[in-house]
Amino acid sequence: MSIENPVEIESSRVLAFPCTDVFQAFADPAQLALWWGPEGFTNVIHRFEFEPGGSWLITMTASNGTDFLNRSTFGEIVVPERITFTHHDPIHVFDMEMRFEVVSDGASRLTWLMRMEPNEDNTTLTKFIALANEQNFDRLERVLEARRNSVEDSA
């Protein structure tokens, strides 16, 4: 999807994990289900066709029990550097670009760039989305840390 003059939200964090591990935490639906979404959400992934043009269907359940069925289509996938997808619904349509960059041995930068139609609703959502993205990164770090600890414990 090409959006003219989009509302953009960029969120980025340096993580103390290699790019391959961070990329795999998204590419593996079992791991992704553990951390995707803001704090308090749980997930059920119904379809995850991780290839260009593939579908991603996920039900995200808020802490109050409200379900949100999300539908996205993957665009470009470059292992372990970049993932793009278009989020179709609910609520807001956006394009997402996820970049995975090596910072140093064992550390990487994850950057999300979301592009949405320039309308009042999307402009209003930007603060909520920026906060939700930070919560996503927090949850991702916890999943990666738990995975690292379980590997170290089994060694």
Backbone as JSON, one array per atom type, in Angstrom:
{
  "sequence": "MSIENPVEIESSRVLAFPCTDVFQAFADPAQLALWWGPEGFTNVIHRFEFEPGGSWLITMTASNGTDFLNRSTFGEIVVPERITFTHHDPIHVFDMEMRFEVVSDGASRLTWLMRMEPNEDNTTLTKFIALANEQNFDRLERVLEARRNSVEDSA",
  "N": [[0.85, -1.16, 0.0], [0.6, 2.17, -0.84], [0.93, 5.18, 0.7], [0.04, 8.5, 0.59], [1.63, 11.29, 1.95], [1.85, 10.2, 4.7], [0.85, 9.57, 8.16], [3.36, 9.03, 10.4], [4.89, 6.73, 12.61], [7.64, 6.08, 14.43], [9.42, 3.69, 16.18], [12.03, 2.54, 18.22], [14.53, 0.36, 19.51], [17.46, -0.65, 21.23], [18.51, -3.87, 21.68], [19.78, -6.42, 23.82], [20.53, -8.71, 22.35], [21.32, -10.96, 19.67], [20.71, -10.11, 16.2], [19.65, -12.26, 14.74], [18.29, -13.76, 16.69], [16.35, -11.92, 17.56], [14.95, -11.46, 15.19], [13.99, -14.07, 14.75], [12.24, -14.3, 16.89], [10.04, -13.0, 15.99], [9.53, -14.32, 13.56], [8.88, -16.91, 14.31], [5.9, -18.24, 15.09], [5.1, -19.33, 17.58], [6.76, -18.1, 19.48], [6.19, -15.42, 18.88], [3.5, -15.15, 19.61], [3.72, -14.94, 22.34], [4.6, -12.37, 22.95], [3.55, -10.32, 21.34], [1.83, -7.27, 21.04], [0.36, -4.83, 23.33], [1.03, -4.49, 26.92], [-0.64, -6.87, 28.99], [-2.13, -8.13, 27.03], [-3.14, -11.18, 25.45], [-2.54, -13.74, 23.01], [-3.76, -15.52, 20.14], [-2.67, -17.18, 17.44], [-3.94, -17.72, 14.35], [-3.36, -18.08, 11.67], [-0.3, -18.04, 9.97], [1.49, -17.28, 7.57], [4.45, -17.0, 6.68], [5.75, -15.45, 4.41], [6.3, -13.55, 1.4], [3.3, -11.97, 0.52], [1.85, -13.65, 2.11], [-0.64, -14.54, 4.59], [-1.5, -13.28, 7.83], [-3.2, -13.99, 10.6], [-4.46, -13.09, 13.65], [-5.8, -13.33, 16.89], [-6.07, -10.98, 19.28], [-6.33, -10.62, 22.68], [-7.53, -8.46, 25.05], [-6.83, -7.42, 28.47], [-9.3, -7.08, 29.67], [-10.85, -8.96, 28.49], [-11.8, -8.45, 25.94], [-11.85, -9.28, 22.55], [-9.79, -8.9, 19.66], [-9.69, -9.37, 16.37], [-7.1, -9.5, 14.18], [-5.91, -8.78, 10.95], [-3.42, -9.25, 8.6], [-1.11, -8.78, 5.85], [1.84, -10.11, 4.59], [4.64, -8.42, 3.19], [7.63, -7.66, 2.05], [10.27, -9.84, 2.98], [13.32, -10.13, 4.41], [15.69, -12.08, 5.56], [18.11, -11.84, 8.12], [17.04, -9.17, 8.31], [14.88, -7.46, 7.58], [11.35, -6.93, 7.66], [8.23, -6.48, 6.17], [4.8, -5.55, 6.41], [1.28, -5.24, 5.76], [-1.22, -4.07, 7.75], [-4.53, -4.77, 7.94], [-7.01, -4.63, 9.36], [-8.4, -4.72, 12.7], [-9.74, -1.42, 13.3], [-7.43, 0.48, 12.56], [-5.74, 0.96, 9.51], [-2.51, 0.18, 8.43], [0.88, 0.4, 7.19], [3.69, -1.52, 7.99], [7.1, -1.44, 8.65], [9.73, -3.35, 9.67], [12.91, -3.21, 10.94], [16.0, -4.83, 11.42], [19.0, -4.45, 12.91], [22.49, -4.93, 13.25], [24.19, -3.98, 16.13], [26.36, -4.46, 17.77], [28.5, -7.22, 18.7], [26.25, -9.55, 19.74], [24.25, -7.68, 20.22], [21.47, -5.77, 19.04], [19.57, -3.48, 17.0], [16.19, -2.86, 16.91], [13.84, -1.53, 14.81], [10.76, -0.07, 14.25], [8.68, 1.15, 11.78], [5.78, 2.69, 11.25], [3.25, 3.45, 8.94], [0.47, 5.4, 8.31], [-2.78, 6.34, 7.03], [-3.33, 9.84, 6.6], [-5.36, 11.01, 8.74], [-7.78, 12.3, 11.13], [-8.41, 10.41, 13.16], [-6.19, 8.61, 13.06], [-4.1, 10.36, 13.63], [-4.76, 11.04, 16.25], [-4.38, 8.56, 17.46], [-1.61, 8.24, 17.58], [-0.03, 8.74, 19.96], [-0.94, 6.74, 21.72], [-0.24, 4.46, 20.22], [2.57, 4.71, 20.06], [3.25, 4.36, 22.77], [2.21, 1.75, 23.14], [3.89, 0.36, 21.39], [6.34, 0.55, 22.75], [5.7, -1.01, 24.96], [5.39, -3.45, 23.65], [8.08, -3.89, 22.9], [9.18, -4.17, 25.48], [7.93, -6.54, 26.29], [8.91, -8.3, 24.34], [11.67, -8.27, 24.98], [11.57, -9.58, 27.47], [10.69, -12.16, 26.7], [12.81, -12.95, 25.04], [14.89, -12.93, 26.92], [14.03, -14.91, 28.74], [14.11, -17.09, 27.04], [16.86, -17.19, 26.48], [17.81, -17.73, 29.07], [16.68, -20.29, 29.5], [18.02, -21.79, 27.6], [20.65, -21.55, 28.55], [20.34, -22.81, 31.03], [19.87, -25.42, 30.25], [22.25, -26.18, 29.22]],
  "CA": [[0.0, 0.0, 0.0], [1.34, 3.41, -0.9], [0.15, 6.21, 1.37], [0.55, 9.83, 0.32], [1.75, 12.11, 3.17], [1.35, 9.39, 5.81], [1.19, 9.76, 9.57], [4.4, 8.04, 10.67], [5.31, 6.48, 13.99], [8.87, 5.28, 14.46], [9.82, 3.22, 17.5], [13.29, 1.82, 18.07], [15.18, -0.03, 20.77], [18.63, -1.53, 21.18], [18.26, -5.07, 22.48], [21.0, -7.15, 24.13], [20.38, -10.02, 21.72], [21.7, -10.91, 18.26], [19.64, -9.89, 15.21], [19.01, -13.53, 14.37], [17.35, -14.13, 17.75], [15.24, -10.96, 17.55], [14.18, -11.77, 13.98], [13.31, -15.35, 14.97], [11.15, -14.1, 17.85], [8.88, -12.62, 15.18], [9.31, -15.32, 12.51], [8.35, -18.13, 14.94], [4.61, -17.85, 15.68], [4.99, -19.72, 19.0], [7.39, -17.02, 20.25], [5.47, -14.17, 18.59], [2.25, -15.14, 20.39], [4.04, -14.63, 23.73], [4.98, -10.99, 23.22], [2.95, -9.33, 20.46], [0.77, -6.44, 21.6], [0.65, -4.11, 24.57], [0.93, -5.22, 28.2], [-1.95, -7.38, 29.35], [-2.77, -8.85, 25.93], [-2.77, -12.54, 25.1], [-2.7, -13.92, 21.57], [-3.92, -16.8, 19.47], [-2.36, -17.01, 16.02], [-4.73, -18.67, 13.56], [-2.65, -18.32, 10.41], [0.97, -17.31, 9.91], [2.16, -17.67, 6.33], [5.58, -16.08, 6.72], [6.31, -15.35, 3.07], [5.68, -12.42, 0.72], [1.92, -12.23, 0.13], [1.22, -14.55, 3.07], [-1.59, -13.99, 5.56], [-1.27, -13.38, 9.26], [-4.44, -13.77, 11.35], [-4.19, -13.23, 15.08], [-6.76, -12.75, 17.83], [-5.44, -10.38, 20.44], [-7.33, -10.47, 23.74], [-7.14, -7.48, 26.08], [-6.99, -7.91, 29.85], [-10.73, -7.05, 30.03], [-11.52, -10.03, 27.77], [-12.21, -8.04, 24.6], [-11.07, -9.87, 21.46], [-9.55, -8.12, 18.46], [-9.15, -10.19, 15.29], [-6.26, -8.69, 13.33], [-5.58, -9.4, 9.67], [-2.3, -8.58, 7.93], [-0.5, -9.46, 4.7], [3.27, -9.86, 4.53], [5.22, -7.87, 1.98], [9.01, -8.09, 1.87], [10.94, -10.5, 4.1], [14.74, -10.32, 4.16], [16.2, -12.69, 6.79], [17.42, -11.38, 9.31], [17.21, -7.72, 8.24], [13.72, -6.6, 7.33], [10.02, -7.52, 7.44], [7.17, -5.5, 5.97], [3.46, -6.09, 6.27], [0.16, -4.32, 5.81], [-2.25, -4.42, 8.73], [-5.78, -4.39, 7.29], [-8.04, -4.3, 10.33], [-9.46, -3.73, 12.9], [-9.51, -0.04, 13.74], [-6.61, 1.32, 11.7], [-4.93, 0.32, 8.47], [-1.17, 0.77, 8.37], [2.01, -0.36, 6.69], [4.74, -1.66, 8.99], [8.43, -1.88, 8.26], [10.54, -3.73, 10.82], [14.31, -3.33, 10.56], [16.84, -5.5, 12.41], [20.35, -4.01, 12.59], [23.55, -5.3, 14.2], [24.81, -2.86, 16.83], [27.65, -5.02, 18.19], [28.33, -8.65, 18.95], [25.23, -9.86, 20.73], [23.26, -6.62, 20.41], [20.85, -5.33, 17.78], [18.55, -2.43, 17.07], [14.93, -3.16, 16.25], [13.13, -0.3, 14.5], [9.45, -0.21, 13.6], [8.15, 2.34, 11.15], [4.37, 2.5, 10.87], [2.73, 4.53, 8.09], [-1.0, 5.34, 8.28], [-3.48, 7.41, 6.32], [-3.36, 11.08, 7.38], [-6.7, 11.45, 9.14], [-7.85, 12.71, 12.53], [-8.35, 9.23, 14.03], [-4.82, 8.11, 13.11], [-3.29, 11.35, 14.33], [-5.1, 10.89, 17.66], [-3.85, 7.28, 17.93], [-0.15, 8.15, 17.57], [0.54, 8.64, 21.31], [-1.27, 5.41, 22.22], [0.54, 3.47, 19.48], [3.97, 4.82, 20.47], [3.33, 3.71, 24.08], [1.99, 0.32, 22.92], [5.11, -0.19, 20.78], [7.33, 0.4, 23.82], [5.28, -2.19, 25.74], [5.76, -4.6, 22.81], [9.52, -4.1, 23.04], [9.4, -4.71, 26.82], [7.49, -7.95, 26.3], [9.87, -9.02, 23.51], [12.89, -8.45, 25.77], [11.33, -10.62, 28.49], [10.64, -13.46, 26.03], [14.18, -13.28, 24.62], [15.67, -13.23, 28.13], [13.59, -16.22, 29.23], [14.63, -18.1, 26.09], [18.31, -17.29, 26.71], [17.99, -18.41, 30.35], [16.35, -21.71, 29.37], [19.12, -22.41, 26.85], [21.79, -21.62, 29.46], [20.04, -23.8, 32.06], [19.93, -26.78, 29.69], [23.63, -26.44, 28.76]],
  "C": [[0.9, 1.23, 0.0], [0.45, 4.52, -0.35], [0.81, 7.56, 1.08], [0.5, 10.65, 1.6], [1.27, 11.37, 4.42], [1.65, 9.99, 7.18], [2.2, 8.66, 9.87], [4.69, 7.96, 12.16], [6.53, 5.59, 13.91], [9.22, 4.97, 15.9], [11.06, 2.37, 17.33], [13.85, 1.49, 19.44], [16.39, -0.89, 20.47], [18.37, -2.65, 22.17], [19.57, -5.83, 22.66], [20.93, -8.59, 23.62], [20.79, -9.89, 20.26], [20.48, -10.72, 17.35], [18.9, -11.18, 14.88], [17.98, -13.96, 15.41], [16.12, -13.22, 17.76], [14.34, -11.23, 16.35], [13.36, -13.04, 14.19], [12.15, -15.23, 15.95], [9.89, -13.61, 17.15], [8.53, -13.74, 14.2], [8.71, -16.63, 13.03], [7.03, -17.78, 15.64], [4.44, -18.26, 17.14], [5.62, -18.65, 19.89], [6.6, -15.72, 20.1], [4.21, -14.05, 19.45], [2.5, -14.73, 21.85], [4.25, -13.14, 23.99], [4.26, -9.94, 22.37], [1.82, -8.58, 21.16], [1.19, -5.78, 22.9], [0.55, -5.01, 25.8], [-0.5, -5.67, 28.44], [-2.66, -8.15, 28.25], [-2.26, -10.28, 25.86], [-3.14, -12.74, 23.63], [-2.95, -15.36, 21.18], [-3.67, -16.52, 17.99], [-3.05, -18.12, 15.25], [-4.04, -19.04, 12.26], [-1.4, -17.45, 10.42], [1.76, -17.84, 8.73], [3.3, -16.7, 6.11], [6.34, -16.12, 5.4], [5.65, -14.15, 2.39], [4.29, -12.79, 0.18], [1.17, -13.11, 1.09], [0.33, -13.82, 4.06], [-1.12, -14.22, 6.99], [-2.58, -13.01, 9.93], [-4.17, -14.07, 12.82], [-5.34, -12.62, 15.86], [-5.98, -12.28, 19.04], [-6.54, -10.14, 21.47], [-6.8, -9.54, 24.82], [-7.4, -8.06, 27.47], [-8.45, -7.89, 30.31], [-11.54, -8.11, 29.28], [-11.99, -9.68, 26.37], [-11.26, -8.63, 23.55], [-10.98, -8.92, 20.28], [-8.93, -9.05, 17.42], [-8.4, -9.26, 14.35], [-5.88, -9.47, 12.08], [-4.51, -8.58, 8.98], [-1.83, -9.43, 6.76], [0.98, -9.1, 4.66], [3.66, -9.32, 3.16], [6.61, -8.46, 1.8], [9.53, -8.75, 3.16], [12.38, -10.76, 3.69], [15.35, -10.79, 5.48], [17.66, -12.27, 6.97], [17.4, -9.84, 9.4], [15.91, -6.92, 8.22], [12.46, -7.44, 7.12], [9.08, -6.35, 7.18], [5.83, -6.24, 5.93], [2.46, -4.95, 6.28], [-0.87, -4.87, 6.78], [-3.57, -3.87, 8.18], [-6.87, -3.96, 8.27], [-7.79, -5.06, 11.63], [-8.89, -2.34, 13.16], [-8.7, 0.77, 12.74], [-5.79, 0.48, 10.73], [-3.56, 1.0, 8.49], [-0.21, -0.18, 7.68], [3.06, -0.38, 7.78], [6.02, -2.11, 8.32], [9.2, -2.14, 9.54], [11.96, -3.93, 10.32], [15.1, -3.9, 11.74], [18.29, -5.19, 12.03], [21.32, -4.45, 13.67], [24.12, -4.02, 14.79], [26.22, -3.25, 17.25], [27.44, -6.52, 18.33], [27.29, -8.85, 20.05], [24.22, -8.77, 20.98], [22.73, -6.16, 19.05], [19.86, -4.21, 18.05], [17.35, -2.9, 16.27], [14.21, -1.83, 16.05], [11.84, -0.65, 13.78], [9.07, 1.14, 13.02], [6.76, 2.03, 10.64], [3.95, 3.72, 10.05], [1.22, 4.33, 7.96], [-1.55, 6.5, 7.46], [-3.51, 8.66, 7.19], [-4.79, 11.55, 7.65], [-6.71, 11.7, 10.65], [-7.73, 11.52, 13.49], [-6.92, 8.73, 14.18], [-3.89, 9.08, 13.83], [-3.52, 11.25, 15.84], [-4.47, 9.63, 18.25], [-2.33, 7.26, 18.12], [0.46, 8.0, 18.96], [0.28, 7.26, 21.9], [-0.39, 4.36, 21.54], [2.01, 3.52, 19.89], [4.17, 4.15, 21.83], [3.17, 2.19, 23.95], [3.23, -0.33, 22.3], [6.19, -0.39, 21.83], [6.98, -0.81, 24.7], [5.57, -3.47, 24.96], [7.24, -4.92, 22.97], [9.86, -4.66, 24.42], [9.07, -6.2, 26.86], [8.46, -8.81, 25.48], [11.16, -9.28, 24.29], [12.72, -9.55, 26.82], [11.31, -12.02, 27.87], [12.04, -13.89, 25.6], [15.05, -13.65, 25.81], [15.3, -14.6, 28.69], [14.12, -17.34, 28.34], [16.13, -18.3, 26.31], [18.58, -18.05, 28.01], [17.7, -19.9, 30.26], [17.42, -22.45, 28.58], [20.33, -22.58, 27.75], [21.56, -22.68, 30.53], [20.16, -25.22, 31.53], [21.34, -27.14, 29.23], [24.47, -27.04, 29.87]]
}
